Short mmCIF file of C-alpha atoms and ligand atoms in Angstrom, two decimals:
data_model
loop_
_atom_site.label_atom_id
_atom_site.label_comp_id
_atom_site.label_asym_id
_atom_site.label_seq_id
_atom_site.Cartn_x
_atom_site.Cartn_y
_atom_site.Cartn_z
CA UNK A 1040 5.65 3.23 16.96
CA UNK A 1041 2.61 5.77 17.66
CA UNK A 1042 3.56 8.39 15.00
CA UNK A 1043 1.12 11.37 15.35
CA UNK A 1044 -1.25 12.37 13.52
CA UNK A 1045 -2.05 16.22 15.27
CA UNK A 1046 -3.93 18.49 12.94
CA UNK A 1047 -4.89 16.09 10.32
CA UNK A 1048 -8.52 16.30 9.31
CA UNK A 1049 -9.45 12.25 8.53
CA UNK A 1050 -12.81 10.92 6.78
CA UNK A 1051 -13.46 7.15 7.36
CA UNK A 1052 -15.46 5.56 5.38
CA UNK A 1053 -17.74 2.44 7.08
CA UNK A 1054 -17.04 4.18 9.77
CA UNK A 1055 -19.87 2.73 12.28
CA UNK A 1056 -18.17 -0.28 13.39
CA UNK A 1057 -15.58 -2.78 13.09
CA UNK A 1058 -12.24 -1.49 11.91
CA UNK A 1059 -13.73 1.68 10.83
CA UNK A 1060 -14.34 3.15 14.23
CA UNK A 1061 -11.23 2.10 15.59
CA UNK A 1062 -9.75 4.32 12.66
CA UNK A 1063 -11.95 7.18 14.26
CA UNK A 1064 -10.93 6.02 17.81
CA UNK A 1065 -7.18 5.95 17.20
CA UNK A 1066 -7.05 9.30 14.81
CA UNK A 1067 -8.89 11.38 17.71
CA UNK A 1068 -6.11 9.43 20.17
CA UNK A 1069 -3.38 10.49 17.90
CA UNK A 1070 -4.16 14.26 17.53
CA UNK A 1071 -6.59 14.74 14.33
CA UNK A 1072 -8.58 17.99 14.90
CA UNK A 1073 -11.14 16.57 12.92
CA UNK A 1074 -12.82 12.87 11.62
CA UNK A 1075 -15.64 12.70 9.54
CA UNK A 1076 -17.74 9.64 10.40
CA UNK A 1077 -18.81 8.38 7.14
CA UNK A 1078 -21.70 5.87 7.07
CA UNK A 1079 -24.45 4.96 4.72
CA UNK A 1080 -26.33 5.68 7.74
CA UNK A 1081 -24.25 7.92 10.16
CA UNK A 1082 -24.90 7.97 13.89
CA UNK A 1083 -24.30 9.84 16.59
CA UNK A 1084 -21.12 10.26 18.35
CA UNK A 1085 -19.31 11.61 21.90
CA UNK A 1086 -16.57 13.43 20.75
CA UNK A 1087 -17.20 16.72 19.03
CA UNK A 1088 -14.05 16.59 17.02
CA UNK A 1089 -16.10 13.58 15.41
CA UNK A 1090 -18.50 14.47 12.35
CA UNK A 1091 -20.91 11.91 11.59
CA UNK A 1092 -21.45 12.40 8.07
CA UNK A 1093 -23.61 10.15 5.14
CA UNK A 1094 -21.92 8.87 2.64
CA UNK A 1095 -22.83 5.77 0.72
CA UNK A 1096 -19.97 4.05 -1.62
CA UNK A 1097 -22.66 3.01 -4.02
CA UNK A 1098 -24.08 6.42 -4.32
CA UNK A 1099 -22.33 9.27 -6.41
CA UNK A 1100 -24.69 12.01 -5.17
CA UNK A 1101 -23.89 10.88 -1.82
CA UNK A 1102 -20.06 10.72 -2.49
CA UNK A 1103 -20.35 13.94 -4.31
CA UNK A 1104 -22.10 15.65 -2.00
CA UNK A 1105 -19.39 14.36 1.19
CA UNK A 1106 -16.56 15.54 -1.12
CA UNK A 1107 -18.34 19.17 -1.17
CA UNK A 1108 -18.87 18.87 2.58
CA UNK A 1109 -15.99 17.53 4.01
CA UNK A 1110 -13.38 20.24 2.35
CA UNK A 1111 -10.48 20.35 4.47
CA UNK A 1112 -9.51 16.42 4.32
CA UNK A 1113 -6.11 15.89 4.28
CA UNK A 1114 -6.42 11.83 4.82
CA UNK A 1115 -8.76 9.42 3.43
CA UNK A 1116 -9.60 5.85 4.75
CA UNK A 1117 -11.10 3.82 2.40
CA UNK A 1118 -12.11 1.62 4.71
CA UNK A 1119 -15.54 0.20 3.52
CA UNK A 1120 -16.09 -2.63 2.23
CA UNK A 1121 -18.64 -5.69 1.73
CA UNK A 1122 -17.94 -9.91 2.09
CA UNK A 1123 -21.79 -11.21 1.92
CA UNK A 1124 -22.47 -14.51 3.80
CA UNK A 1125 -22.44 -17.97 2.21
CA UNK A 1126 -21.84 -15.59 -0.98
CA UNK A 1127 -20.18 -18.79 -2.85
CA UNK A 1128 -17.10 -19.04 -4.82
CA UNK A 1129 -16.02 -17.31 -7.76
CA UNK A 1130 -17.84 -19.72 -9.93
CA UNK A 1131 -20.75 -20.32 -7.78
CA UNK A 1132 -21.88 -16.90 -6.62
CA UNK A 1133 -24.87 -15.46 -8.57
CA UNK A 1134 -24.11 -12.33 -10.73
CA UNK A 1135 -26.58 -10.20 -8.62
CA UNK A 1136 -24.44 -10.66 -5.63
CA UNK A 1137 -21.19 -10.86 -7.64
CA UNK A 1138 -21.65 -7.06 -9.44
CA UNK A 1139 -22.57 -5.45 -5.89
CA UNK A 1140 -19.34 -6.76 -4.15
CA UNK A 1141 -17.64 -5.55 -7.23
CA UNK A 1142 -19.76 -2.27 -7.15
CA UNK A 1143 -18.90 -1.77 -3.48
CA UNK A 1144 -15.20 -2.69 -3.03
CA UNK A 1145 -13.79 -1.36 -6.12
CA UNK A 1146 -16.01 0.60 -7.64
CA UNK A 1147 -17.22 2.41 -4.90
CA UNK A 1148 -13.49 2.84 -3.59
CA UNK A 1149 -12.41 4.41 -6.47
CA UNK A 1150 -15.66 6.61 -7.07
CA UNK A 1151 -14.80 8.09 -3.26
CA UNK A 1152 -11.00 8.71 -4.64
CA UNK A 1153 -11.91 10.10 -7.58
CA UNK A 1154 -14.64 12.53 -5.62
CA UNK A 1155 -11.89 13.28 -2.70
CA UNK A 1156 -8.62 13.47 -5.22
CA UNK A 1157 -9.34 16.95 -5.59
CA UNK A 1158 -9.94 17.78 -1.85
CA UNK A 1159 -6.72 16.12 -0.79
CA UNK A 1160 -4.84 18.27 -3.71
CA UNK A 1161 -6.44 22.07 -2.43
CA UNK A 1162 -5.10 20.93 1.39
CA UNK A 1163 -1.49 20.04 0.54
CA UNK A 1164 -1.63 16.67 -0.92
CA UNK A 1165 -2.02 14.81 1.97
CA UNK A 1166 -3.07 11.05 2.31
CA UNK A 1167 -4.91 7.95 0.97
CA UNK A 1168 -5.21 4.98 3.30
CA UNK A 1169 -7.12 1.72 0.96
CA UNK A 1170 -8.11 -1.07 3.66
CA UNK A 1171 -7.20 -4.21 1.13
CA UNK A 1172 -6.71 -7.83 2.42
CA UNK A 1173 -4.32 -10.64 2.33
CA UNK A 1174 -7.10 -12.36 -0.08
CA UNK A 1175 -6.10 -10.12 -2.80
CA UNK A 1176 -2.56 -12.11 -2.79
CA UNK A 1177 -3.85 -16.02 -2.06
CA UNK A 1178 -5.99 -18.45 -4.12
CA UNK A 1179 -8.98 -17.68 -1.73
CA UNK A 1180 -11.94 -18.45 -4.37
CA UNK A 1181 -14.41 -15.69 -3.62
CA UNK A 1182 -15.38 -12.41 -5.64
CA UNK A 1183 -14.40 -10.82 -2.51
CA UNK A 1184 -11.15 -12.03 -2.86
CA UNK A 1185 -11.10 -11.28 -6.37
CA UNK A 1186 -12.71 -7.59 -5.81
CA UNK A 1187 -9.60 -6.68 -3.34
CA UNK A 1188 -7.12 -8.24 -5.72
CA UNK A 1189 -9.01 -5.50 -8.16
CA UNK A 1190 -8.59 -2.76 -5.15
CA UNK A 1191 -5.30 -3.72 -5.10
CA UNK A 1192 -3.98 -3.09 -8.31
CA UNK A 1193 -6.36 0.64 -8.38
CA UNK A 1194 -4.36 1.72 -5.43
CA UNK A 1195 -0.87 1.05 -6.93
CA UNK A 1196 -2.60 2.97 -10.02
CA UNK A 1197 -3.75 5.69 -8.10
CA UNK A 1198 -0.51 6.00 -5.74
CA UNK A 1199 1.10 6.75 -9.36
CA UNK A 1200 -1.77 9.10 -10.62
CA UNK A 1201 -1.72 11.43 -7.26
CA UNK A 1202 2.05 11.68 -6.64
CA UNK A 1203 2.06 14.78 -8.87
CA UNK A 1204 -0.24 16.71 -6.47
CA UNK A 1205 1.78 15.47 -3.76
CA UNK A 1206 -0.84 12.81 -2.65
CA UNK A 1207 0.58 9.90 -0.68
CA UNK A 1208 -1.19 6.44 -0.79
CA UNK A 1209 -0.71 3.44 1.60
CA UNK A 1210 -1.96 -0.12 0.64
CA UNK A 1211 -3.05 -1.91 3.69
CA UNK A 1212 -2.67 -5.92 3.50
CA UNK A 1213 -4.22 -7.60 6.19
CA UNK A 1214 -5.46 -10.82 6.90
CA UNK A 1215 -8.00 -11.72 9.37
CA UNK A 1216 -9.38 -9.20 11.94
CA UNK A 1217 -11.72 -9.23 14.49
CA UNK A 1218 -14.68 -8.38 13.31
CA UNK A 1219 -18.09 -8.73 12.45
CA UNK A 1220 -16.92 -9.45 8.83
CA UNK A 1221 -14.72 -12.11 9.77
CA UNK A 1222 -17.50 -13.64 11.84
CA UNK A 1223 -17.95 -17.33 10.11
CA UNK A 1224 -14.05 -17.76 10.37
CA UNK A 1225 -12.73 -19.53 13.22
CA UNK A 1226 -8.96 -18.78 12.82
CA UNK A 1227 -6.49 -16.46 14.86
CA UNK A 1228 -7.73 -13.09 13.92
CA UNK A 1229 -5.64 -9.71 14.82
CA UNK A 1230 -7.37 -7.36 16.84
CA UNK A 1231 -8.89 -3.93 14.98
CA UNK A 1232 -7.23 -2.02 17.16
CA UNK A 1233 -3.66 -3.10 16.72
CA UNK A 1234 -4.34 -3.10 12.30
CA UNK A 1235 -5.11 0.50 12.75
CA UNK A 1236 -1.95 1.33 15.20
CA UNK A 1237 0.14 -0.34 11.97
CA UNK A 1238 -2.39 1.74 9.61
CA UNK A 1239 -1.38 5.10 10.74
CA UNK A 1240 2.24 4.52 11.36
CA UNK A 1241 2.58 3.43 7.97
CA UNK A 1242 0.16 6.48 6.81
CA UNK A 1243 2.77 8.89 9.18
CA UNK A 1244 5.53 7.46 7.26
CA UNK A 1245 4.42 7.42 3.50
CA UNK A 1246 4.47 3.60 3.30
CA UNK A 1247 3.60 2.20 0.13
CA UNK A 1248 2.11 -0.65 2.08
CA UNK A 1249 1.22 -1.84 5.74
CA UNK A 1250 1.55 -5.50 6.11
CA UNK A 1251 -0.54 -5.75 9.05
CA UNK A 1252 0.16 -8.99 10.57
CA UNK A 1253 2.21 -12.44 10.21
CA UNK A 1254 0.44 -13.85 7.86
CA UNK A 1255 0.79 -11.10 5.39
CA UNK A 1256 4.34 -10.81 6.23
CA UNK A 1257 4.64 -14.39 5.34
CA UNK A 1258 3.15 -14.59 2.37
CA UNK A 1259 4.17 -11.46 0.94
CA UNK A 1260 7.29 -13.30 1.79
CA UNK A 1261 6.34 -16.36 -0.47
CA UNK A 1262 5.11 -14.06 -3.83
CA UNK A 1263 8.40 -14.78 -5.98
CA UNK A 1264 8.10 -18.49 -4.87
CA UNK A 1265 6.35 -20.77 -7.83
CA UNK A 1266 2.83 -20.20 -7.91
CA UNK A 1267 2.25 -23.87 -6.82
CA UNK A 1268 4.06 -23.09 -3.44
CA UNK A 1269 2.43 -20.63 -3.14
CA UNK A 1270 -0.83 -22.57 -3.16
CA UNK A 1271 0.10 -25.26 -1.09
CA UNK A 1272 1.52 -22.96 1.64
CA UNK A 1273 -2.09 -21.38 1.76
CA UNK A 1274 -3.84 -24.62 1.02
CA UNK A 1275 -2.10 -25.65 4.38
CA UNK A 1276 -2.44 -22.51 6.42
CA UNK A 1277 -6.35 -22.51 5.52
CA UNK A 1278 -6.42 -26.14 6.71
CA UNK A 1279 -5.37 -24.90 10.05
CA UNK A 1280 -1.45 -26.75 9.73
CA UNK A 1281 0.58 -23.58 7.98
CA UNK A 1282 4.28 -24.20 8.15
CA UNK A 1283 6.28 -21.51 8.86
N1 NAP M 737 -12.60 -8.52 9.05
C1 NAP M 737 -11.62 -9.06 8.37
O1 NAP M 737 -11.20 -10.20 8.62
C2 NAP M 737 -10.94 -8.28 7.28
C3 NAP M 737 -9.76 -8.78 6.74
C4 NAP M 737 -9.09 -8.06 5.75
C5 NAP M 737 -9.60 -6.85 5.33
N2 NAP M 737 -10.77 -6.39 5.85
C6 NAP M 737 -11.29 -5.12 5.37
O2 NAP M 737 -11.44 -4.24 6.46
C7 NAP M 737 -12.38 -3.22 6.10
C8 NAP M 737 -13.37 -3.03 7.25
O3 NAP M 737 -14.13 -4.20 7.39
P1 NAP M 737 -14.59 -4.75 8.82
O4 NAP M 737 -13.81 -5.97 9.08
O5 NAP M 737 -14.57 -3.64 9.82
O6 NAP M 737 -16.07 -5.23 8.51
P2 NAP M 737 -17.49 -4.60 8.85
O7 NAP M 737 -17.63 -4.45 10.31
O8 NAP M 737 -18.46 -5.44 8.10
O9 NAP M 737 -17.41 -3.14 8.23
C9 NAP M 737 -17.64 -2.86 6.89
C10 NAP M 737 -18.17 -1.46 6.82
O10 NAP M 737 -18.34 -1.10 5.45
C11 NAP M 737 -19.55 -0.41 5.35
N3 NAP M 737 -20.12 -0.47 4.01
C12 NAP M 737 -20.46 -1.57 3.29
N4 NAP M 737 -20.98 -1.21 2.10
C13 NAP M 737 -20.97 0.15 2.08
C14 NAP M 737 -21.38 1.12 1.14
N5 NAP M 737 -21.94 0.79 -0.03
N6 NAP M 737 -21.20 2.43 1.45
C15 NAP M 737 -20.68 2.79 2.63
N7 NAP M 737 -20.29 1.93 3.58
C16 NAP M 737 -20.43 0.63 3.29
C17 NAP M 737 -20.48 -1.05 6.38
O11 NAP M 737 -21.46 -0.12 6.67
P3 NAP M 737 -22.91 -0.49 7.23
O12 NAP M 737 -22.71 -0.40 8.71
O13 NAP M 737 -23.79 0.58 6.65
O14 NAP M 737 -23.25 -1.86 6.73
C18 NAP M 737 -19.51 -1.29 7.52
O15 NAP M 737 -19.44 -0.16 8.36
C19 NAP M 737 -13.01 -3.70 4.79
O16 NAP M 737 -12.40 -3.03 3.71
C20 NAP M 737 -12.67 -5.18 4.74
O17 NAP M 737 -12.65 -5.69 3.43
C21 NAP M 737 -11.45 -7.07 6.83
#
């Protein structure tokens, strides 16, 4: 499937590298008039339907201020997010480092929904798109992990909070992806481009959620097993010998 996506206006957020400009890539390729480039620090761009624009998650002026720029959004990507390096585990990561992947991933996510709810509303309803990960659904011991598992749960809030005024919100689970994020993991990863492809299809079609790849599929698969199966089946996969 390649649903269009012709005369949607999209804002990415993150949008410099990584997943987030394939998100700009593949809107333009699918018909948006219109993507605003968000970035803490934006640059510059070929296309002219592209609008590099600065918006910083952590920031409420800055979100504030996008919100009152970028007026005619009718789909959102949250799509930024932050996994620090050699962060630790949940237990082991220092609370500095801890709050500000916390402050970023959920927070932030839901300070950009809250500033862009509104927007979204005055153009129709229209569309959120939250870039979550399979590590919100495994015993993966990070606070990133436990920040998307957070992410999670505010995007099945929000789906219910915005369906009033028409707003349609898409979960997308994912597991590894090619990027410089996923860097220090040296597993099978699925390409950017092909999570976005799934992204907007599922966007196009109102899904509740985009299980981007096998993984996901599989383990999504495995979520009314017993919680110890669960683990072990993820124990396994992380050890490189996953039984399907
Ligand atoms: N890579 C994976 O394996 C994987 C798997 C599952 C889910 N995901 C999710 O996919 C999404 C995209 O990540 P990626 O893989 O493309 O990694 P990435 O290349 O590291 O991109 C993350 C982006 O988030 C931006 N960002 C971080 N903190 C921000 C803030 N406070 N305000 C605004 N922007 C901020 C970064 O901007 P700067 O350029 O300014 O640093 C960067 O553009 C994330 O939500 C991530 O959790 C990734």
């Amino acid at each position: 499937m390649t649903e269009r996506l012709d005369g949607r206006t999209i804002l990415v957020t993150g949008a410099n590298g990584g997943l987030g400009q394939e998100f700009v890539r593949l809107g333009l390729a699918r018909g948006a008039r219109r993507v605003y480039a968000a970035a803490r620090t934006p640059r510059a761009w070929e296309d002219a339907r592209v609008v590099p624009i600065t918006l910083d998650l952590n920031d409420a002026a800055s979100v504030a201020a996008a919100a009152a720029t970028a007026t005619d959004v009718d789909l959102l990507v949250n799509n930024a997010a932050t996994a620090p390096p050699n962060a630790g585990t949940v237990l082991t990561v220092d609370d500095e480092t801890a709050h500000a992947i916390f402050e970023t991933n959920y927070f932030g996510t839901v300070r950009v929904t809250r500033a862009f709810a509104p927007v979204l509303a005055a153009n129709g309803g229209g569309s959120i798109l939250n870039v979550l990960s399979l590590s919100a659904w495994t015993p993966i011991p990070t606070a990133y992990a436990a920040s998307k598992a957070a992410a999670w749960s505010a995007t099945n809030a929000v789906r219910a909070e915005l369906a009033p005024q028409g707003t349609a919100v898409t979960g997308l689970m994912v597991g590894l992806i090619d990027t410089a994020m996923s860097s220090d993991w040296k597993m099978p990863k699925m390409s950017p481009a092909s999570v976005v492809e799934q992204a907007y299809d599922g966007v196009a079609h109102g899904a509740f959620e985009v299980l981007a790849d096998e993984e996901t599929r599989t383990v999504k698969g495995k979520l009314s097993d017993r919680a110890e199966d669960l683990n072990a089946y993820i124990a396994a996969w992380m050890a490189g010998s996953a039984q399907r």
